[in-house]
Coordinates of C-alpha atoms and ligand atoms in Angstrom, one line a residue:
Chain A
M19 CA 14.2 -44.4 38.3
T20 CA 12.4 -42.3 41.2
N21 CA 13.2 -39.2 40.2
P22 CA 9.9 -37.1 39.7
I23 CA 9.5 -35.5 36.1
V24 CA 6.1 -34.2 36.1
E25 CA 4.2 -33.0 39.4
I26 CA 0.6 -32.3 39.2
R27 CA -1.2 -31.2 42.2
N28 CA -5.0 -30.4 42.7
L29 CA -5.1 -29.2 38.8
S30 CA -8.7 -28.4 38.1
K31 CA -9.9 -26.8 34.3
S32 CA -13.4 -26.3 33.1
Y33 CA -14.5 -24.9 29.7
R34 CA -17.3 -22.6 29.1
R35 CA -20.0 -23.1 26.6
G36 CA -22.0 -20.2 26.2
D37 CA -23.0 -19.5 29.7
Q38 CA -22.6 -23.2 30.9
I39 CA -19.2 -24.1 33.1
I40 CA -18.6 -27.6 31.6
P41 CA -15.5 -29.4 34.1
V42 CA -13.5 -31.3 32.4
L43 CA -10.6 -32.0 35.1
T44 CA -11.4 -32.0 38.9
D45 CA -8.8 -31.8 41.2
I46 CA -6.1 -33.9 39.5
S47 CA -3.0 -34.5 41.3
L48 CA -0.9 -36.9 39.5
T49 CA 3.0 -37.8 39.5
I50 CA 5.4 -39.0 36.6
D51 CA 9.2 -40.2 36.8
E52 CA 11.6 -40.1 34.8
G53 CA 11.9 -42.6 32.6
D54 CA 8.3 -43.9 32.7
F55 CA 5.6 -44.7 29.7
L56 CA 2.4 -43.9 31.3
A57 CA -0.9 -44.9 29.3
L58 CA -3.8 -42.4 29.6
M59 CA -7.1 -44.2 29.2
G60 CA -10.6 -43.4 29.6
P61 CA -13.7 -43.0 27.5
S62 CA -14.8 -40.4 25.0
G63 CA -14.8 -36.9 26.4
S64 CA -13.3 -37.9 29.6
G65 CA -10.6 -35.4 29.4
K66 CA -7.2 -37.1 28.2
S67 CA -6.5 -35.3 26.0
T68 CA -7.1 -32.0 27.9
L69 CA -5.0 -33.3 30.5
M70 CA -2.0 -34.0 28.3
N71 CA -1.8 -30.5 27.0
L72 CA -2.1 -29.1 30.1
I73 CA 1.3 -31.0 30.9
A74 CA 2.7 -30.8 27.6
G75 CA 1.9 -26.7 28.3
I76 CA -0.3 -25.9 25.5
D77 CA -3.4 -25.1 27.5
T78 CA -3.6 -23.5 31.0
P79 CA -5.1 -24.8 33.9
D80 CA -8.1 -22.8 35.9
S81 CA -6.5 -24.1 39.2
G82 CA -3.5 -26.3 40.8
S83 CA -0.3 -26.7 39.7
I84 CA 1.9 -28.4 37.3
R85 CA 6.1 -28.6 37.7
V86 CA 7.9 -30.1 34.8
A87 CA 11.2 -31.0 35.3
G88 CA 11.5 -28.4 38.3
V89 CA 9.7 -25.7 36.9
D90 CA 5.9 -24.5 37.6
I91 CA 4.8 -24.1 33.8
A92 CA 1.4 -22.5 34.6
A93 CA 2.9 -19.2 35.8
L94 CA 5.2 -19.3 32.4
S95 CA 4.3 -16.4 29.9
E96 CA 3.1 -17.6 26.3
S97 CA 6.2 -16.8 25.0
A98 CA 8.5 -18.3 27.8
L99 CA 5.9 -21.4 27.7
A100 CA 6.7 -21.8 23.7
A101 CA 10.7 -21.8 24.1
W102 CA 10.2 -24.3 27.2
R103 CA 7.9 -26.4 24.4
A104 CA 10.9 -26.4 22.3
N105 CA 13.2 -27.8 24.9
H106 CA 11.2 -30.1 27.0
I107 CA 8.3 -31.8 24.9
G108 CA 7.9 -33.8 21.5
F109 CA 4.5 -33.9 20.4
V110 CA 3.1 -37.0 18.4
F111 CA -0.4 -36.5 17.1
Q112 CA -3.2 -38.6 16.0
F113 CA -3.3 -37.1 12.7
Y114 CA 0.6 -36.9 12.4
N115 CA 0.3 -33.3 11.7
L116 CA 3.0 -32.7 9.7
M117 CA 3.6 -29.8 7.2
P118 CA 2.6 -31.1 3.8
V119 CA 5.0 -28.4 1.8
L120 CA 8.3 -29.6 3.4
T121 CA 10.0 -33.2 2.8
A122 CA 10.1 -35.9 5.7
Y123 CA 13.9 -34.6 6.1
E124 CA 12.8 -30.9 6.3
N125 CA 10.0 -31.9 8.3
V126 CA 12.3 -33.9 11.1
E127 CA 14.5 -30.7 11.2
L128 CA 11.7 -27.9 11.5
P129 CA 12.1 -28.0 15.5
L130 CA 15.7 -27.7 15.0
L131 CA 15.2 -24.2 13.7
L132 CA 14.7 -23.4 17.2
T133 CA 18.1 -23.8 17.9
A134 CA 21.5 -22.7 17.4
L135 CA 23.0 -25.6 15.5
S136 CA 24.7 -25.1 12.5
R137 CA 23.1 -26.4 8.8
R138 CA 25.3 -29.5 9.3
E139 CA 24.6 -30.5 12.8
R140 CA 20.9 -30.0 12.0
K141 CA 21.2 -32.4 9.2
E142 CA 23.5 -35.1 11.3
R143 CA 20.7 -34.7 14.0
A144 CA 17.8 -35.2 11.7
E145 CA 19.5 -38.1 9.4
L146 CA 20.2 -39.8 13.0
V147 CA 16.8 -40.0 14.1
L148 CA 15.3 -40.3 10.3
D149 CA 17.7 -43.7 10.5
L150 CA 16.6 -44.5 13.9
V151 CA 12.9 -44.8 12.7
G152 CA 14.0 -46.8 9.7
L153 CA 13.2 -43.7 7.2
T154 CA 16.5 -42.7 5.6
D155 CA 15.3 -43.9 2.3
R156 CA 12.3 -42.0 2.4
M157 CA 13.8 -38.6 3.8
D158 CA 12.9 -36.5 0.4
H159 CA 9.7 -37.7 0.2
Y160 CA 6.7 -35.4 0.9
P161 CA 4.2 -36.4 3.7
S162 CA 1.7 -37.4 0.5
Q163 CA 3.9 -39.8 -0.8
L164 CA 4.4 -41.9 2.8
S165 CA 1.6 -44.3 4.1
G166 CA -0.2 -43.5 7.3
G167 CA 3.0 -45.5 9.4
Q168 CA 5.4 -43.8 7.4
Q169 CA 4.0 -40.7 8.2
Q170 CA 3.9 -41.4 12.1
R171 CA 7.3 -42.7 12.0
V172 CA 8.4 -39.3 10.5
A173 CA 6.5 -37.5 13.8
I174 CA 8.1 -39.6 16.0
A175 CA 11.4 -38.7 14.0
R176 CA 10.6 -34.7 14.8
A177 CA 9.7 -35.2 18.1
L178 CA 12.9 -36.9 19.1
V179 CA 15.4 -34.7 17.1
A180 CA 15.2 -31.8 19.8
D181 CA 16.3 -34.2 22.5
P182 CA 13.3 -33.5 24.6
T183 CA 13.0 -33.8 28.2
M184 CA 9.7 -36.4 27.2
I185 CA 7.3 -37.1 24.3
V186 CA 3.7 -36.6 24.5
A187 CA 1.6 -38.8 22.2
D188 CA -2.2 -38.4 21.8
E189 CA -3.7 -41.7 20.2
P190 CA -0.6 -42.1 18.2
T191 CA -2.1 -45.2 16.7
G192 CA -5.5 -44.5 16.3
D193 CA -5.3 -43.7 12.4
L194 CA -3.5 -46.7 11.9
D195 CA -4.0 -50.1 10.4
R196 CA -2.8 -53.1 13.1
V197 CA 0.5 -53.8 11.3
S198 CA 1.6 -50.3 11.3
A199 CA 0.6 -49.5 14.9
E200 CA 2.1 -52.4 16.2
E201 CA 5.3 -50.8 14.6
I202 CA 4.5 -47.5 16.4
L203 CA 3.9 -48.9 19.5
A204 CA 7.4 -51.0 19.1
L205 CA 9.1 -47.8 18.0
A206 CA 8.0 -46.3 21.4
E207 CA 9.0 -48.8 23.6
R208 CA 12.6 -49.0 22.0
L209 CA 12.2 -45.2 22.9
N210 CA 11.4 -45.5 26.2
M211 CA 14.0 -48.9 26.9
E212 CA 16.9 -47.8 24.9
L213 CA 16.9 -44.3 25.3
G214 CA 15.4 -43.7 28.6
K215 CA 12.4 -41.2 27.3
T216 CA 9.6 -40.7 29.3
I217 CA 6.7 -41.1 27.5
I218 CA 3.0 -40.3 28.0
M219 CA 0.5 -41.6 25.6
V220 CA -3.5 -41.3 25.3
T221 CA -4.8 -44.2 23.9
H222 CA -8.3 -46.4 23.3
D223 CA -6.4 -49.3 22.4
Q224 CA -6.1 -51.9 25.5
R225 CA -3.3 -53.8 23.6
A226 CA -1.6 -50.2 23.1
A227 CA -1.7 -49.4 26.8
A228 CA 0.0 -52.9 27.5
K229 CA 3.2 -51.8 26.1
A230 CA 3.3 -48.9 28.7
H231 CA 5.0 -49.3 32.3
C232 CA 1.6 -48.0 33.9
I233 CA -2.0 -47.5 33.1
R234 CA -3.8 -44.5 34.7
H235 CA -7.8 -44.3 34.0
L236 CA -9.5 -41.4 33.7
D237 CA -13.4 -40.7 33.9
K238 CA -15.8 -37.6 33.9
G239 CA -12.5 -35.6 34.4
V240 CA -11.8 -37.6 37.9
L241 CA -8.2 -39.8 37.8
D242 CA -8.9 -43.3 39.3
E243 CA -6.2 -43.9 41.9
V244 CA -6.0 -47.6 41.0
V245 CA -2.7 -47.6 38.8
E246 CA -1.9 -50.3 36.7
T247 CA 1.5 -51.4 36.4
M248 CA 2.6 -53.7 33.7
D249 CA 6.0 -54.8 34.4
Chain B
M20 CA 15.1 -17.9 9.9
L21 CA 15.9 -19.3 6.5
G22 CA 14.4 -22.5 7.4
L23 CA 11.0 -20.2 7.8
F24 CA 11.6 -18.3 4.6
R25 CA 11.9 -21.8 2.6
L26 CA 8.4 -22.6 4.5
A27 CA 7.1 -19.5 3.4
V28 CA 7.9 -19.8 -0.4
R29 CA 6.8 -23.2 -0.7
N30 CA 3.3 -22.0 0.9
A31 CA 3.1 -19.4 -1.1
L32 CA 3.6 -21.7 -4.2
R33 CA 1.0 -24.1 -2.5
H34 CA -2.2 -23.3 -4.6
K35 CA -0.5 -22.6 -8.3
L36 CA -3.6 -21.3 -9.9
R37 CA -5.0 -19.2 -6.7
T38 CA -1.3 -17.4 -6.3
G39 CA -1.1 -17.1 -10.0
L40 CA -4.6 -15.4 -10.6
T41 CA -3.4 -13.4 -7.4
V42 CA 0.2 -12.3 -8.6
L43 CA -1.6 -11.6 -12.3
G44 CA -3.7 -9.2 -10.5
I45 CA -1.1 -7.7 -8.9
I46 CA 1.1 -7.2 -11.9
V47 CA -1.9 -5.8 -13.7
A48 CA -2.5 -3.5 -11.0
T49 CA 1.1 -2.0 -10.6
M50 CA 1.5 -1.9 -14.3
A51 CA -1.8 0.1 -14.4
F52 CA -1.0 2.2 -11.6
G53 CA 2.3 3.1 -12.7
L54 CA 0.8 3.8 -16.1
L55 CA -1.7 6.5 -14.3
R56 CA 0.9 8.0 -12.3
T57 CA 2.8 8.4 -15.5
V58 CA 0.1 10.3 -17.1
V59 CA -0.2 12.6 -14.0
D60 CA 3.5 13.3 -13.9
A61 CA 2.9 13.7 -18.0
W62 CA 0.4 16.4 -17.2
Y63 CA 2.3 18.5 -15.0
A64 CA 5.0 18.1 -17.1
G65 CA 5.4 21.5 -19.0
A66 CA 5.0 23.5 -15.6
D67 CA 8.1 21.2 -14.3
A68 CA 9.8 22.3 -17.5
T69 CA 9.8 25.9 -16.6
S70 CA 12.3 28.4 -15.5
A71 CA 12.4 30.4 -12.6
N72 CA 14.1 32.9 -14.7
R73 CA 11.0 33.7 -16.7
L74 CA 8.1 35.5 -16.2
V75 CA 5.0 35.4 -18.9
T76 CA 3.0 38.8 -19.1
R77 CA -0.6 38.4 -20.7
N78 CA -3.6 40.2 -21.1
A79 CA -5.7 40.5 -17.8
I80 CA -8.8 39.7 -18.4
S81 CA -7.6 36.7 -20.5
L82 CA -5.5 34.8 -22.6
M83 CA -8.0 35.0 -25.3
F84 CA -7.1 39.3 -25.5
D85 CA -3.6 40.1 -26.8
L86 CA -1.4 42.8 -25.9
P87 CA 0.2 45.5 -27.7
L88 CA 3.7 45.2 -29.4
S89 CA 4.3 49.0 -27.6
Y90 CA 4.5 46.9 -24.3
R91 CA 7.8 45.4 -25.0
N92 CA 9.7 48.3 -24.6
K93 CA 8.1 49.6 -21.5
I94 CA 8.6 45.9 -20.0
R95 CA 12.0 45.7 -20.8
Q96 CA 12.6 49.0 -18.7
A97 CA 11.3 47.5 -15.6
E98 CA 14.2 46.9 -13.1
G99 CA 15.5 43.6 -12.8
V100 CA 14.4 42.7 -16.4
E101 CA 17.1 41.0 -18.5
S102 CA 15.6 40.7 -21.6
V103 CA 12.0 40.5 -23.8
S104 CA 10.7 38.5 -26.1
Y105 CA 7.2 37.4 -27.3
A106 CA 4.8 34.9 -28.8
N107 CA 1.0 34.3 -30.8
W108 CA -0.5 31.2 -30.4
F109 CA -1.3 30.1 -33.8
G110 CA -4.0 27.4 -33.0
G111 CA -3.7 26.2 -36.9
I112 CA -4.5 22.8 -38.4
Y113 CA -2.0 20.5 -40.3
I114 CA -4.1 18.6 -42.5
D115 CA -6.6 17.0 -40.4
E116 CA -7.9 18.4 -36.8
K117 CA -6.7 15.3 -34.8
N118 CA -3.3 16.8 -36.0
F119 CA -2.7 18.6 -32.7
F120 CA 0.3 20.0 -31.7
P121 CA 1.2 23.7 -30.5
Q122 CA 2.3 26.5 -33.1
F123 CA 3.8 29.3 -31.9
A124 CA 4.6 32.6 -33.8
I125 CA 7.8 34.1 -32.0
D126 CA 10.2 36.7 -31.9
A127 CA 13.0 34.3 -33.4
A128 CA 16.3 36.2 -32.1
S129 CA 15.2 36.8 -28.6
Y130 CA 12.6 33.9 -27.9
L131 CA 15.9 30.9 -28.7
D132 CA 17.9 33.3 -26.6
L133 CA 15.2 32.8 -23.6
Y134 CA 14.9 29.3 -24.1
P135 CA 18.1 27.5 -24.3
E136 CA 16.8 24.1 -24.0
Y137 CA 15.5 24.0 -27.2
I138 CA 18.9 23.2 -29.0
L139 CA 19.2 23.5 -32.9
S140 CA 22.4 23.4 -34.9
E141 CA 24.2 26.6 -35.8
E142 CA 23.7 25.7 -39.3
E143 CA 19.8 25.0 -38.7
K144 CA 19.8 28.4 -36.3
R145 CA 21.1 30.5 -39.6
A146 CA 19.0 28.9 -42.0
F147 CA 15.8 29.8 -40.0
M148 CA 17.0 32.7 -39.2
R149 CA 17.4 34.0 -42.9
D150 CA 14.5 32.9 -43.9
R151 CA 10.7 35.0 -43.0
Q152 CA 8.9 31.6 -44.3
G153 CA 11.2 29.4 -42.2
A154 CA 9.9 27.4 -39.5
I155 CA 11.2 24.9 -36.8
A156 CA 9.8 22.0 -35.3
G157 CA 10.9 19.6 -32.0
R158 CA 12.4 16.2 -32.8
K159 CA 9.3 14.3 -31.7
L160 CA 7.1 16.3 -33.7
A161 CA 8.8 16.2 -36.8
E162 CA 9.5 12.2 -36.3
E163 CA 5.6 12.0 -35.7
Y164 CA 4.8 13.4 -39.5
G165 CA 7.9 12.6 -41.0
W166 CA 9.6 15.9 -41.6
K167 CA 12.9 16.7 -42.9
V168 CA 14.1 19.7 -43.2
G169 CA 13.8 21.7 -46.1
D170 CA 10.3 20.4 -46.1
I171 CA 6.7 22.6 -47.1
I172 CA 4.7 22.4 -44.3
P173 CA 1.3 23.8 -45.0
I174 CA -1.1 24.9 -42.3
R175 CA -4.5 25.9 -42.2
G176 CA -5.4 28.8 -39.9
T177 CA -8.0 29.4 -37.3
I178 CA -7.5 32.3 -35.2
Y179 CA -5.8 33.7 -38.1
A180 CA -7.7 32.9 -41.1
G181 CA -6.1 31.6 -44.7
N182 CA -4.0 29.2 -45.8
W183 CA -0.3 29.4 -44.5
S184 CA 2.9 27.6 -45.9
F185 CA 6.2 27.5 -43.9
V186 CA 9.7 26.0 -45.1
L187 CA 10.9 23.8 -42.3
R188 CA 14.5 25.0 -41.7
G189 CA 15.3 23.2 -38.5
I190 CA 14.6 20.4 -35.8
Y191 CA 15.4 21.5 -32.5
R192 CA 16.2 18.6 -29.7
G193 CA 15.5 19.3 -25.9
A194 CA 18.3 19.7 -23.5
D195 CA 16.6 17.1 -21.2
K196 CA 13.7 14.6 -21.0
K197 CA 11.9 17.7 -19.7
T198 CA 11.7 19.3 -22.6
D199 CA 8.5 19.8 -25.0
Q200 CA 9.7 18.6 -28.4
T201 CA 6.7 18.5 -29.8
Q202 CA 6.4 22.4 -30.5
F203 CA 6.5 24.5 -34.0
F204 CA 7.5 27.7 -33.9
F205 CA 7.6 30.4 -36.5
H206 CA 8.1 34.0 -37.2
W207 CA 6.3 36.8 -35.6
D208 CA 7.1 39.2 -38.4
N209 CA 5.8 36.5 -40.8
L210 CA 2.5 36.9 -38.9
N211 CA 2.2 40.2 -38.5
E212 CA 2.9 41.2 -42.3
T213 CA -0.1 38.8 -43.1
V214 CA -2.3 39.8 -40.7
K215 CA -1.3 43.5 -41.8
K216 CA -2.8 42.7 -45.3
R217 CA -5.7 40.5 -44.8
E218 CA -6.9 42.3 -41.3
P219 CA -4.9 45.3 -40.3
N220 CA -6.8 46.1 -37.0
R221 CA -5.3 43.0 -35.8
A222 CA -1.7 43.5 -36.7
D223 CA 1.4 44.7 -33.9
K224 CA 0.0 42.8 -31.3
V225 CA 1.3 40.0 -28.9
G226 CA -0.1 36.9 -27.5
V227 CA 2.1 36.7 -24.4
Y228 CA 5.6 38.6 -23.3
I229 CA 8.3 36.3 -22.1
V230 CA 10.4 38.2 -19.2
S231 CA 13.6 37.0 -18.4
I232 CA 14.8 38.5 -15.3
R233 CA 18.3 38.4 -13.1
D234 CA 17.1 37.2 -9.7
S235 CA 14.6 34.4 -9.7
G236 CA 14.1 35.3 -6.1
R237 CA 12.7 38.9 -6.4
A238 CA 10.1 37.1 -9.6
A239 CA 7.3 38.4 -7.1
E240 CA 8.2 41.8 -6.9
I241 CA 9.0 42.1 -10.7
S242 CA 5.8 41.2 -11.7
K243 CA 3.8 43.4 -9.3
E244 CA 6.4 46.4 -10.8
I245 CA 5.8 45.3 -14.6
D246 CA 1.6 45.3 -14.1
A247 CA 2.2 48.4 -12.4
V248 CA 2.9 50.6 -15.0
F249 CA -0.1 49.1 -17.4
A250 CA -3.0 49.4 -14.8
N251 CA -5.3 51.6 -15.9
S252 CA -4.6 51.5 -19.5
L253 CA -6.6 49.7 -21.7
A254 CA -4.9 46.9 -21.7
E255 CA -3.9 45.8 -18.3
T256 CA -1.4 43.2 -17.7
L257 CA -1.2 39.9 -15.6
T258 CA 2.5 38.7 -14.9
E259 CA 3.4 35.6 -13.1
T260 CA 6.3 32.9 -13.3
E261 CA 6.2 30.4 -16.3
K262 CA 5.4 27.9 -13.8
A263 CA 2.1 29.9 -12.2
F264 CA 1.2 30.5 -16.1
Q265 CA 2.0 26.9 -17.2
L266 CA 0.0 25.5 -14.0
G267 CA -2.9 27.5 -15.1
F268 CA -3.2 25.4 -18.1
V269 CA -3.5 22.2 -15.9
A270 CA -5.9 24.0 -13.2
M271 CA -8.6 23.9 -16.1
T272 CA -8.2 20.2 -16.0
E273 CA -7.3 19.4 -12.9
A274 CA -10.7 17.8 -12.2
I275 CA -9.3 14.8 -14.9
V276 CA -5.9 14.6 -13.0
I277 CA -7.9 14.2 -9.6
A278 CA -10.4 11.5 -11.3
I279 CA -7.0 10.0 -12.5
E280 CA -5.2 9.9 -9.1
I281 CA -8.0 8.5 -7.4
V282 CA -8.3 5.7 -10.2
S283 CA -4.8 4.5 -9.3
I284 CA -5.4 4.6 -5.6
V285 CA -8.2 2.6 -6.0
I286 CA -7.0 -0.1 -8.1
I287 CA -4.5 -0.4 -5.2
G288 CA -7.1 -0.6 -2.8
I289 CA -9.1 -3.5 -5.2
I290 CA -6.0 -5.4 -5.5
M291 CA -5.2 -5.0 -1.4
A292 CA -8.7 -6.8 -1.2
V293 CA -8.1 -9.4 -3.6
M294 CA -4.8 -10.5 -2.0
A295 CA -6.0 -10.2 1.6
N296 CA -8.6 -12.9 0.6
T297 CA -5.7 -15.0 -0.6
M298 CA -4.0 -14.6 2.2
A299 CA -6.9 -15.1 4.6
M300 CA -8.0 -18.3 2.5
S301 CA -4.6 -19.7 2.8
A302 CA -4.5 -18.9 6.5
R303 CA -7.9 -20.5 7.3
E304 CA -6.7 -23.7 5.2
R305 CA -3.5 -23.9 7.9
V306 CA -4.8 -23.3 11.2
R307 CA -4.0 -26.8 12.3
E308 CA -0.4 -26.4 11.0
Y309 CA 0.5 -22.9 12.5
A310 CA -1.2 -24.3 15.7
T311 CA 1.7 -27.6 15.1
M312 CA 4.3 -25.2 15.0
K313 CA 3.2 -23.6 17.9
A314 CA 3.0 -26.6 19.9
L315 CA 6.3 -28.2 18.6
G316 CA 7.8 -24.3 20.3
F317 CA 7.4 -21.7 17.6
G318 CA 6.3 -18.3 19.2
P319 CA 3.9 -15.7 17.8
R320 CA 6.7 -13.6 16.3
H321 CA 7.5 -17.0 14.0
L322 CA 4.6 -17.3 12.8
V323 CA 3.9 -13.5 12.1
V324 CA 7.3 -13.2 10.0
L325 CA 6.1 -16.6 8.5
I326 CA 3.1 -15.5 7.3
F327 CA 4.4 -12.1 6.4
A328 CA 7.2 -13.0 4.7
E329 CA 4.7 -15.2 2.8
S330 CA 2.5 -12.4 1.6
L331 CA 5.5 -9.9 1.1
T332 CA 6.8 -12.7 -1.4
I333 CA 3.8 -12.8 -3.4
S334 CA 3.1 -8.9 -3.7
L335 CA 6.8 -8.1 -4.2
S336 CA 7.6 -10.7 -6.8
A337 CA 4.5 -9.6 -8.7
A338 CA 5.3 -5.9 -8.2
L339 CA 8.8 -6.3 -9.4
A340 CA 7.2 -8.0 -12.8
G341 CA 4.5 -5.4 -12.8
I342 CA 7.0 -2.2 -12.5
A343 CA 8.7 -4.1 -15.3
L344 CA 5.7 -3.7 -17.6
I345 CA 5.4 -0.1 -16.7
F346 CA 7.8 0.8 -19.3
P347 CA 6.4 -1.3 -22.1
A348 CA 3.0 0.0 -21.5
A349 CA 4.3 3.8 -21.1
D350 CA 5.9 3.2 -24.5
F351 CA 2.8 1.8 -25.6
F352 CA 0.4 4.4 -24.6
A353 CA 3.1 7.2 -25.8
S354 CA 3.2 5.9 -29.2
K355 CA -0.9 5.5 -29.3
V356 CA -1.5 9.3 -28.1
G357 CA 0.9 11.0 -30.1
T358 CA 2.2 14.1 -29.2
L359 CA -1.0 15.1 -26.9
F360 CA 1.5 14.3 -23.8
P361 CA 4.6 16.3 -25.0
V362 CA 6.7 14.7 -22.5
F363 CA 5.8 11.2 -21.3
N364 CA 8.5 10.0 -18.9
V365 CA 8.2 7.0 -16.2
S366 CA 9.8 8.9 -13.4
E367 CA 11.9 7.1 -10.7
Q368 CA 9.4 8.2 -7.6
T369 CA 6.3 6.9 -9.4
L370 CA 8.5 3.2 -9.6
W371 CA 8.5 3.5 -5.6
M372 CA 5.3 4.4 -5.6
A373 CA 4.6 1.4 -7.3
F374 CA 6.7 -0.6 -5.0
A375 CA 5.8 1.0 -2.2
A376 CA 1.9 0.2 -2.7
A377 CA 2.5 -3.6 -3.3
T378 CA 4.6 -3.4 -0.1
C379 CA 1.5 -2.0 1.3
I380 CA -0.7 -4.6 -0.1
G381 CA 1.8 -7.7 1.3
V382 CA 1.5 -6.1 4.8
V383 CA -2.0 -5.0 5.2
A384 CA -3.2 -8.7 4.0
A385 CA -0.9 -10.3 6.1
V386 CA -2.0 -8.6 9.5
F387 CA -5.1 -10.1 9.7
P388 CA -3.9 -13.5 9.4
A389 CA -0.5 -13.3 11.1
W390 CA -2.7 -11.6 13.7
R391 CA -4.8 -14.8 14.0
A392 CA -2.3 -17.4 13.7
A393 CA -0.3 -15.3 16.9
T394 CA -3.3 -15.1 19.1
G395 CA -5.2 -18.5 18.1
S396 CA -5.3 -21.1 20.7
I397 CA -3.2 -24.0 19.9
T398 CA -5.2 -26.8 21.0
K399 CA -8.6 -25.7 18.8
G400 CA -6.0 -25.0 16.4
L401 CA -5.0 -28.6 16.6
G402 CA -8.7 -29.8 16.4
S403 CA -9.3 -28.1 13.3
I404 CA -9.2 -30.1 10.2
G405 CA -7.2 -28.5 8.0
Ligands
ATP28 N1 -11.8 -25.8 23.6 C1 -13.2 -26.5 24.3 N2 -14.3 -25.9 24.5 C2 -15.2 -26.5 25.0 N3 -15.3 -27.7 25.6 C3 -14.2 -28.4 25.2 C4 -12.8 -27.8 24.5 N4 -12.1 -29.0 24.5 C5 -12.4 -29.9 24.8 N5 -14.1 -29.9 25.4 C6 -14.3 -30.8 26.5 O1 -14.2 -31.1 26.8 C7 -14.3 -32.6 27.6 C8 -12.9 -33.3 27.5 O2 -12.0 -33.3 26.4 P1 -10.7 -34.1 25.8 O3 -10.6 -33.7 24.2 O4 -9.8 -34.2 27.0 O5 -11.5 -36.1 26.2 P2 -10.8 -37.0 25.5 O6 -11.0 -37.6 27.0 O7 -9.5 -36.8 24.9 O8 -11.9 -37.8 24.8 P3 -11.4 -38.1 23.3 O9 -11.3 -39.5 23.4 O10 -12.9 -38.5 22.0 O11 -10.3 -37.7 22.6 C9 -14.9 -33.0 26.6 O12 -16.1 -33.1 26.7 C10 -15.0 -31.7 25.4 O13 -16.3 -31.9 24.5
MG29 MG1 -8.6 -36.8 23.1

């Protein structure tokens, strides 16, 4: 498992606020191997989300390069990037971000609408991942009828359904109670161990980070050289 | 794509009250638009029902002045003229002033020949021709006042003083929907003989001549020729096509028609603003959802389709209901105004215009939210609380 899936070189990103330029990430270089489970930690405002968004291709860097599975995503056009995300990235958000008007099943099916799969194939795939997250019996429930933990499991199923290259999760347990958080982390661990999914997870929680293979720390936009390896 | 439409419909139904009120607004607006367009059409109906083969010759000064009966033969001699009839506007009052309908004294035989669109049974036609006191009325007019053949119709003269009474000998129907079925005709000879006794100097005068021509392409030429015959005489004439003649009446009230047209467009404008507001409110609440969809890989084009589909679902479904309601609304309106509009039909064009207006409403309302969703930043959208 030494095949690099993400290669970041000299990445910098800053935001403008009025005529002030605020550096958020400075000269970041980072390699993530295929099948890795990386936890990204750091104080609030250190740039964790920004870095993850850049890797996931929903934000663009000021300078530097990001290669994911051999593709320089900073060079892609907006629509090419959208198609790239559909194929390569599964998102899990802190606040789940499910479509409230769609059932659990329909939410999971949503990313498959971008594929050429038939209705029946979509059904098979969606039911498979719903089974994986243990929500087969809640398929027809709307998000408002599910607990936070259940919603996050639906979100994980949605992230998995199109079989992406990697899963990015920004504080996936940030809004959950201890028990639900444990369930989500156990699920993430299984995805990584059993299905070999590459996972990048931003977290504040030491216990959550402990599930990862390695932990990297960000502080004021600078990546700490120290690599904590868990196993 | 089908999945996107499902999402669009669900989104449309998300705020039941808000969408419901918007839908109600569009229904009412579409119905009002259709009704107003129909009123405008009704205004021009007289001109629509004209024949290109008929000219009208009147006094050049104004319609208030008449022409000598002797002109008939001179007009008939003009090149290209097939036959000539004539009529006088009677303008009497039936029982009450509010019972308005057009009454004409006509040279019956020639007039009915020139207007084959007024259809009478042979029997009724013969009865009318035989009875100097006789009259005929359009089907709608007879229905309005409950007249039957054989009824005595009393009319109080205004232009021609005195009390008049006629015997209804026939009820004509129109050859098609455009035909005016609210007119009342009686014999010119009857009028002329009575006038001869009461006001001898007003006798043998004709209001308008109706001239039938063989070749409608030569209408302008023949009109000029007829008017040339009477140039420099005591009563100069003005001849024009029947259509131009009818439009002359409409021109007097054109300002009202224009006002109605403006109102019909303003209604659409207002409801467009209401609909745009509904869509903008929805889009603002869904910034985070649209950003999520983009993160999942949906492109700007998908969001544009999603938002247009939602907007058009609302506007077109409401418009179809509104269009269906134009018919009962028009019927109700027509029953209220009686025979004021002789022809009051909802035209196919009106329906298409109402449909086009609704499409416009849906499209215009979707443009800004779609543009915002398509171009908005994903990271900012995800950060926003929906
Ligand atoms: N769109 C933006 N415009 C301006 N500044 C921004 C924008 N997004 C992020 N920032 C700033 O960039 C810095 C890093 O933000 P980021 O969200 O990456 O931090 P984070 O490490 O994820 O923090 P948290 O733990 O609170 O989520 C912060 O100072 C933030 O205010
Ligand atoms: Mg963050």
